[in-house]
Structure formats: C-alpha cells, structure tokens
Amino acid sequence: MADNVEAMKKSKEAIQGIDNVTFFRMLKHEKEMDAQLIPHQTSQDFTLSRDSDTTTTKDGTVSTTGGLETELETEFVDAISRASDEMQTAVLNAEEVELWRVNVRRRNAEGKCFGWYMRGTVSEDGSSNDADDASTRDVTFSITGKPKRGWVTLPESIKEEIDYGFRGLAAITDEDNTGDGVAYTDDEAGTGTLTANK
C-alpha cells in the first residue's frame, strides 16, 4: 500500500522548467562527437501541433487532421562555444541538425533521463546585444518528421556542466576530477574532532 502511495506521488510530481535542457549536434558529426549542451540556456519552448479542419455535410460535420508540426525554440546567453557557432553554420548552409530535449530529473529504473530526439533545421537565429546586458541568442528549430521519445544516459561531464559537483582542495588530475573530495550524504554527517586533536 505504501509503495502505491509513493508511486502515485511520483506520478504527479510537477515538472520544473529548469530541468528541461537542449542538446545539439550537426548531423554530419554524428560519428565524430557527442551531443553538446547548448550553453547558458534561459528558456525552452517545445510545440507539437496539428492543423484541423471541419467540413459541414448533410450528415453532420466531418473533421480532418493535418500533418504534425514540431518546433523547438531555445534562448541562451551567447557564449564562445562550438555549439553556438555551429547553430549559425547550420542556418547559413541549410544543414541538418540533431536535437535532444532532456529532462534531467525524470529517470527510469536504470537511471536514464527521459528525452525527446529529433532532427531538423535551424529556421531562425536572432541575437540581442544591449549595452548593459549579456548578449543573448534566440534559436528556432523546425523539426522534420515525428520526434521520438526515449531514455538517454547523461554523461558525467554533462552533469558537471549542468550542475557542478563537490570538489576537494587537491589539484584536479586526469585520474581524479574530484580534488580528493567526497560529496555530503545524509547518512555521513561527520563527528567532532576537538578531543582527537588534544
């Protein structure tokens, strides 16, 4: 009974906008590199739509449904990065791109993140450059075909980009990127050391 109540709570958990992030890659680079997190994202709009029409007949109304249209729009603080440069290259050369819309908190039993995968083109890439603010970009992707839902593994390097982990005081090395630090957990709160030092 308790397990059912817990499952129901999880099934009604609200989705936070901050947990949905966009990853990007030029399709031509699918064998050369991992998908890239678009830097400094501030918002994301994801729209699935179908036009519908009705025709009045003597027997009643007949409804027809058009094809699926999908659009993904993301805004971010512009940065010197490969992802931001390649989005401009894609719109200049009308090149096909891959996109992932990933919710970093919604997980399956294997710990993989829920996501949408899609391919398309950059239909618009605009920038805003006010003197008293950071430069921002607003990029819109027109999606080809039907986007697919699935589960993706979030690499440790990407986890660090989204939310950096705890580090210790030691220098970072190829063998240890934690600086000899261990993240805090509720079951290891530590103990006092004053008497041990006397």
PDB file of C-alpha atoms in Angstrom:
ATOM      1  CA  MET A   1       0.000   0.000   0.000  1.00  0.00           C
ATOM      2  CA  ALA A   2       2.795   2.405   0.949  1.00  0.00           C
ATOM      3  CA  ASP A   3       4.586   1.638  -2.330  1.00  0.00           C
ATOM      4  CA  ASN A   4       1.419   2.501  -4.295  1.00  0.00           C
ATOM      5  CA  VAL A   5       1.045   5.816  -2.459  1.00  0.00           C
ATOM      6  CA  GLU A   6       4.699   6.670  -3.154  1.00  0.00           C
ATOM      7  CA  ALA A   7       4.306   5.758  -6.835  1.00  0.00           C
ATOM      8  CA  MET A   8       1.216   7.982  -7.097  1.00  0.00           C
ATOM      9  CA  LYS A   9       3.102  10.905  -5.555  1.00  0.00           C
ATOM     10  CA  LYS A  10       5.914  10.484  -8.074  1.00  0.00           C
ATOM     11  CA  SER A  11       3.465  10.234 -10.974  1.00  0.00           C
ATOM     12  CA  LYS A  12       2.041  13.659 -10.031  1.00  0.00           C
ATOM     13  CA  GLU A  13       5.347  15.397  -9.448  1.00  0.00           C
ATOM     14  CA  ALA A  14       5.408  18.793 -11.175  1.00  0.00           C
ATOM     15  CA  ILE A  15       7.943  19.274 -13.962  1.00  0.00           C
ATOM     16  CA  GLN A  16      10.216  22.262 -13.461  1.00  0.00           C
ATOM     17  CA  GLY A  17      11.338  24.290 -16.456  1.00  0.00           C
ATOM     18  CA  ILE A  18      14.932  24.361 -15.240  1.00  0.00           C
ATOM     19  CA  ASP A  19      15.120  20.565 -15.603  1.00  0.00           C
ATOM     20  CA  ASN A  20      14.464  20.587 -19.383  1.00  0.00           C
ATOM     21  CA  VAL A  21      17.658  21.258 -21.329  1.00  0.00           C
ATOM     22  CA  THR A  22      18.533  21.161 -25.016  1.00  0.00           C
ATOM     23  CA  PHE A  23      21.436  19.292 -26.611  1.00  0.00           C
ATOM     24  CA  PHE A  24      22.607  19.925 -30.177  1.00  0.00           C
ATOM     25  CA  ARG A  25      24.786  18.310 -32.835  1.00  0.00           C
ATOM     26  CA  MET A  26      25.280  18.743 -36.561  1.00  0.00           C
ATOM     27  CA  LEU A  27      24.071  15.519 -38.171  1.00  0.00           C
ATOM     28  CA  LYS A  28      27.253  15.302 -40.240  1.00  0.00           C
ATOM     29  CA  HIS A  29      29.235  14.968 -36.988  1.00  0.00           C
ATOM     30  CA  GLU A  30      27.235  12.020 -35.616  1.00  0.00           C
ATOM     31  CA  LYS A  31      30.254   9.667 -35.811  1.00  0.00           C
ATOM     32  CA  GLU A  32      32.830  12.182 -34.609  1.00  0.00           C
ATOM     33  CA  MET A  33      31.492  13.784 -31.434  1.00  0.00           C
ATOM     34  CA  ASP A  34      28.981  13.628 -28.616  1.00  0.00           C
ATOM     35  CA  ALA A  35      25.946  15.875 -28.490  1.00  0.00           C
ATOM     36  CA  GLN A  36      26.695  19.286 -26.973  1.00  0.00           C
ATOM     37  CA  LEU A  37      24.787  21.030 -24.229  1.00  0.00           C
ATOM     38  CA  ILE A  38      23.697  24.439 -25.533  1.00  0.00           C
ATOM     39  CA  PRO A  39      25.438  26.842 -23.119  1.00  0.00           C
ATOM     40  CA  HIS A  40      23.692  29.059 -20.557  1.00  0.00           C
ATOM     41  CA  GLN A  41      20.102  28.220 -21.519  1.00  0.00           C
ATOM     42  CA  THR A  42      17.462  30.571 -20.120  1.00  0.00           C
ATOM     43  CA  SER A  43      14.286  29.191 -21.719  1.00  0.00           C
ATOM     44  CA  GLN A  44      12.979  26.472 -23.981  1.00  0.00           C
ATOM     45  CA  ASP A  45       9.683  26.200 -25.882  1.00  0.00           C
ATOM     46  CA  PHE A  46       8.648  22.875 -27.404  1.00  0.00           C
ATOM     47  CA  THR A  47       5.480  22.794 -29.531  1.00  0.00           C
ATOM     48  CA  LEU A  48       3.669  19.849 -31.116  1.00  0.00           C
ATOM     49  CA  SER A  49       0.704  20.869 -33.276  1.00  0.00           C
ATOM     50  CA  ARG A  50      -1.660  19.641 -35.964  1.00  0.00           C
ATOM     51  CA  ASP A  51      -3.983  21.819 -38.010  1.00  0.00           C
ATOM     52  CA  SER A  52      -7.543  20.574 -38.079  1.00  0.00           C
ATOM     53  CA  ASP A  53     -10.406  21.486 -40.370  1.00  0.00           C
ATOM     54  CA  THR A  54     -14.094  20.689 -40.420  1.00  0.00           C
ATOM     55  CA  THR A  55     -16.469  20.344 -43.341  1.00  0.00           C
ATOM     56  CA  THR A  56     -20.196  20.617 -42.827  1.00  0.00           C
ATOM     57  CA  THR A  57     -22.163  17.934 -44.658  1.00  0.00           C
ATOM     58  CA  LYS A  58     -25.821  16.911 -44.709  1.00  0.00           C
ATOM     59  CA  ASP A  59     -24.952  14.023 -42.405  1.00  0.00           C
ATOM     60  CA  GLY A  60     -23.070  16.195 -39.913  1.00  0.00           C
ATOM     61  CA  THR A  61     -19.584  17.621 -39.528  1.00  0.00           C
ATOM     62  CA  VAL A  62     -16.559  15.793 -40.949  1.00  0.00           C
ATOM     63  CA  SER A  63     -13.236  16.573 -39.262  1.00  0.00           C
ATOM     64  CA  THR A  64      -9.852  16.261 -40.974  1.00  0.00           C
ATOM     65  CA  THR A  65      -6.466  16.490 -39.287  1.00  0.00           C
ATOM     66  CA  GLY A  66      -3.317  17.835 -40.906  1.00  0.00           C
ATOM     67  CA  GLY A  67       0.263  16.668 -40.525  1.00  0.00           C
ATOM     68  CA  LEU A  68       2.284  17.026 -37.342  1.00  0.00           C
ATOM     69  CA  GLU A  69       4.309  20.205 -36.998  1.00  0.00           C
ATOM     70  CA  THR A  70       7.033  20.398 -34.364  1.00  0.00           C
ATOM     71  CA  GLU A  71       9.066  23.407 -33.316  1.00  0.00           C
ATOM     72  CA  LEU A  72      11.764  23.762 -30.675  1.00  0.00           C
ATOM     73  CA  GLU A  73      12.926  27.197 -29.573  1.00  0.00           C
ATOM     74  CA  THR A  74      15.689  27.870 -27.084  1.00  0.00           C
ATOM     75  CA  GLU A  75      17.071  31.088 -25.672  1.00  0.00           C
ATOM     76  CA  PHE A  76      20.525  31.282 -24.136  1.00  0.00           C
ATOM     77  CA  VAL A  77      23.222  33.708 -23.111  1.00  0.00           C
ATOM     78  CA  ASP A  78      25.604  33.678 -26.049  1.00  0.00           C
ATOM     79  CA  ALA A  79      28.985  32.116 -25.458  1.00  0.00           C
ATOM     80  CA  ILE A  80      32.151  31.282 -27.330  1.00  0.00           C
ATOM     81  CA  SER A  81      31.385  27.628 -27.896  1.00  0.00           C
ATOM     82  CA  ARG A  82      31.261  25.118 -30.714  1.00  0.00           C
ATOM     83  CA  ALA A  83      27.520  24.600 -30.264  1.00  0.00           C
ATOM     84  CA  SER A  84      26.670  28.292 -30.623  1.00  0.00           C
ATOM     85  CA  ASP A  85      28.943  28.640 -33.687  1.00  0.00           C
ATOM     86  CA  GLU A  86      27.562  25.543 -35.374  1.00  0.00           C
ATOM     87  CA  MET A  87      23.956  26.686 -34.995  1.00  0.00           C
ATOM     88  CA  GLN A  88      24.865  29.718 -37.095  1.00  0.00           C
ATOM     89  CA  THR A  89      26.701  27.493 -39.597  1.00  0.00           C
ATOM     90  CA  ALA A  90      23.603  25.281 -39.844  1.00  0.00           C
ATOM     91  CA  VAL A  91      21.297  28.183 -40.695  1.00  0.00           C
ATOM     92  CA  LEU A  92      23.806  29.707 -43.151  1.00  0.00           C
ATOM     93  CA  ASN A  93      24.275  26.430 -45.051  1.00  0.00           C
ATOM     94  CA  ALA A  94      20.815  24.886 -44.508  1.00  0.00           C
ATOM     95  CA  GLU A  95      22.418  21.858 -42.841  1.00  0.00           C
ATOM     96  CA  GLU A  96      20.512  19.186 -40.924  1.00  0.00           C
ATOM     97  CA  VAL A  97      20.957  19.043 -37.157  1.00  0.00           C
ATOM     98  CA  GLU A  98      20.110  16.654 -34.316  1.00  0.00           C
ATOM     99  CA  LEU A  99      18.442  17.824 -31.113  1.00  0.00           C
ATOM    100  CA  TRP A 100      17.666  16.285 -27.762  1.00  0.00           C
ATOM    101  CA  ARG A 101      15.216  17.766 -25.258  1.00  0.00           C
ATOM    102  CA  VAL A 102      16.197  16.090 -21.980  1.00  0.00           C
ATOM    103  CA  ASN A 103      14.573  16.234 -18.556  1.00  0.00           C
ATOM    104  CA  VAL A 104      17.474  15.727 -16.158  1.00  0.00           C
ATOM    105  CA  ARG A 105      15.259  14.746 -13.193  1.00  0.00           C
ATOM    106  CA  ARG A 106      12.804  12.306 -14.775  1.00  0.00           C
ATOM    107  CA  ARG A 107      14.530   8.898 -14.646  1.00  0.00           C
ATOM    108  CA  ASN A 108      13.663   5.297 -15.446  1.00  0.00           C
ATOM    109  CA  ALA A 109      14.630   2.249 -13.379  1.00  0.00           C
ATOM    110  CA  GLU A 110      18.110   2.225 -14.988  1.00  0.00           C
ATOM    111  CA  GLY A 111      18.750   5.863 -14.069  1.00  0.00           C
ATOM    112  CA  LYS A 112      18.484   7.121 -17.657  1.00  0.00           C
ATOM    113  CA  CYS A 113      16.881  10.520 -18.305  1.00  0.00           C
ATOM    114  CA  PHE A 114      13.640  10.989 -20.239  1.00  0.00           C
ATOM    115  CA  GLY A 115      14.118  12.784 -23.535  1.00  0.00           C
ATOM    116  CA  TRP A 116      12.879  13.654 -26.990  1.00  0.00           C
ATOM    117  CA  TYR A 117      15.107  13.095 -30.027  1.00  0.00           C
ATOM    118  CA  MET A 118      14.529  14.995 -33.252  1.00  0.00           C
ATOM    119  CA  ARG A 119      16.156  16.128 -36.485  1.00  0.00           C
ATOM    120  CA  GLY A 120      15.558  19.302 -38.409  1.00  0.00           C
ATOM    121  CA  THR A 121      16.996  22.626 -39.480  1.00  0.00           C
ATOM    122  CA  VAL A 122      17.675  25.972 -37.851  1.00  0.00           C
ATOM    123  CA  SER A 123      14.883  28.199 -39.137  1.00  0.00           C
ATOM    124  CA  GLU A 124      15.810  31.318 -37.180  1.00  0.00           C
ATOM    125  CA  ASP A 125      18.789  32.531 -35.166  1.00  0.00           C
ATOM    126  CA  GLY A 126      18.490  36.005 -33.678  1.00  0.00           C
ATOM    127  CA  SER A 127      20.659  37.833 -31.159  1.00  0.00           C
ATOM    128  CA  SER A 128      20.058  40.699 -28.755  1.00  0.00           C
ATOM    129  CA  ASN A 129      23.008  42.851 -27.747  1.00  0.00           C
ATOM    130  CA  ASP A 130      22.040  45.567 -25.271  1.00  0.00           C
ATOM    131  CA  ALA A 131      24.930  47.620 -23.907  1.00  0.00           C
ATOM    132  CA  ASP A 132      24.012  46.950 -20.265  1.00  0.00           C
ATOM    133  CA  ASP A 133      23.278  43.232 -20.574  1.00  0.00           C
ATOM    134  CA  ALA A 134      24.808  39.963 -21.748  1.00  0.00           C
ATOM    135  CA  SER A 135      24.439  39.069 -25.410  1.00  0.00           C
ATOM    136  CA  THR A 136      21.568  36.598 -25.872  1.00  0.00           C
ATOM    137  CA  ARG A 137      20.515  34.299 -28.689  1.00  0.00           C
ATOM    138  CA  ASP A 138      17.058  33.010 -29.624  1.00  0.00           C
ATOM    139  CA  VAL A 139      17.255  29.982 -31.934  1.00  0.00           C
ATOM    140  CA  THR A 140      14.272  28.218 -33.502  1.00  0.00           C
ATOM    141  CA  PHE A 141      14.480  24.718 -34.969  1.00  0.00           C
ATOM    142  CA  SER A 142      11.960  23.342 -37.464  1.00  0.00           C
ATOM    143  CA  ILE A 143      11.668  19.607 -36.929  1.00  0.00           C
ATOM    144  CA  THR A 144      11.458  17.081 -39.752  1.00  0.00           C
ATOM    145  CA  GLY A 145       9.091  14.135 -39.276  1.00  0.00           C
ATOM    146  CA  LYS A 146       7.893  12.886 -35.911  1.00  0.00           C
ATOM    147  CA  PRO A 147      10.098  13.392 -32.832  1.00  0.00           C
ATOM    148  CA  LYS A 148      10.884  10.249 -30.855  1.00  0.00           C
ATOM    149  CA  ARG A 149      10.614   9.709 -27.098  1.00  0.00           C
ATOM    150  CA  GLY A 150      13.112   7.638 -25.147  1.00  0.00           C
ATOM    151  CA  TRP A 151      15.729   7.448 -22.407  1.00  0.00           C
ATOM    152  CA  VAL A 152      19.290   8.750 -22.555  1.00  0.00           C
ATOM    153  CA  THR A 153      22.361   8.376 -20.377  1.00  0.00           C
ATOM    154  CA  LEU A 154      23.662  11.661 -19.037  1.00  0.00           C
ATOM    155  CA  PRO A 155      27.491  11.569 -19.146  1.00  0.00           C
ATOM    156  CA  GLU A 156      29.347  12.711 -16.031  1.00  0.00           C
ATOM    157  CA  SER A 157      30.929  15.580 -17.983  1.00  0.00           C
ATOM    158  CA  ILE A 158      27.473  16.882 -18.887  1.00  0.00           C
ATOM    159  CA  LYS A 159      26.268  16.551 -15.292  1.00  0.00           C
ATOM    160  CA  GLU A 160      29.154  18.810 -14.312  1.00  0.00           C
ATOM    161  CA  GLU A 161      28.147  21.369 -16.965  1.00  0.00           C
ATOM    162  CA  ILE A 162      24.548  21.427 -15.757  1.00  0.00           C
ATOM    163  CA  ASP A 163      25.333  21.448 -12.046  1.00  0.00           C
ATOM    164  CA  TYR A 164      28.911  21.194 -10.849  1.00  0.00           C
ATOM    165  CA  GLY A 165      29.703  18.533  -8.279  1.00  0.00           C
ATOM    166  CA  PHE A 166      31.581  18.806  -4.972  1.00  0.00           C
ATOM    167  CA  ARG A 167      35.358  19.110  -5.194  1.00  0.00           C
ATOM    168  CA  GLY A 168      38.067  18.793  -2.589  1.00  0.00           C
ATOM    169  CA  LEU A 169      41.107  21.017  -2.084  1.00  0.00           C
ATOM    170  CA  ALA A 170      43.625  18.960  -4.047  1.00  0.00           C
ATOM    171  CA  ALA A 171      44.571  19.717  -7.650  1.00  0.00           C
ATOM    172  CA  ILE A 172      42.438  18.125 -10.340  1.00  0.00           C
ATOM    173  CA  THR A 173      44.156  15.325 -12.265  1.00  0.00           C
ATOM    174  CA  ASP A 174      43.256  13.002 -15.133  1.00  0.00           C
ATOM    175  CA  GLU A 175      42.809  10.202 -12.599  1.00  0.00           C
ATOM    176  CA  ASP A 176      40.783  12.216 -10.068  1.00  0.00           C
ATOM    177  CA  ASN A 177      38.494  15.064 -11.091  1.00  0.00           C
ATOM    178  CA  THR A 178      37.076  15.443  -7.555  1.00  0.00           C
ATOM    179  CA  GLY A 179      40.178  17.002  -5.978  1.00  0.00           C
ATOM    180  CA  ASP A 180      40.077  14.190  -3.406  1.00  0.00           C
ATOM    181  CA  GLY A 181      36.661  15.379  -2.248  1.00  0.00           C
ATOM    182  CA  VAL A 182      33.573  13.345  -1.347  1.00  0.00           C
ATOM    183  CA  ALA A 183      30.048  14.755  -1.631  1.00  0.00           C
ATOM    184  CA  TYR A 184      27.977  15.077   1.545  1.00  0.00           C
ATOM    185  CA  THR A 185      25.294  12.467   2.229  1.00  0.00           C
ATOM    186  CA  ASP A 186      22.639  12.385   4.964  1.00  0.00           C
ATOM    187  CA  ASP A 187      23.983   9.145   6.423  1.00  0.00           C
ATOM    188  CA  GLU A 188      27.517  10.544   6.819  1.00  0.00           C
ATOM    189  CA  ALA A 189      27.263  13.788   8.777  1.00  0.00           C
ATOM    190  CA  GLY A 190      30.729  13.514  10.356  1.00  0.00           C
ATOM    191  CA  THR A 191      31.813  13.772  14.010  1.00  0.00           C
ATOM    192  CA  GLY A 192      33.576  16.333  16.173  1.00  0.00           C
ATOM    193  CA  THR A 193      37.391  16.333  16.229  1.00  0.00           C
ATOM    194  CA  LEU A 194      38.252  18.642  19.147  1.00  0.00           C
ATOM    195  CA  THR A 195      39.101  15.821  21.587  1.00  0.00           C
ATOM    196  CA  ALA A 196      41.003  13.914  18.918  1.00  0.00           C
ATOM    197  CA  ASN A 197      43.346  16.884  18.407  1.00  0.00           C
ATOM    198  CA  LYS A 198      44.300  17.198  22.106  1.00  0.00           C
TER     199      LYS A 198
END
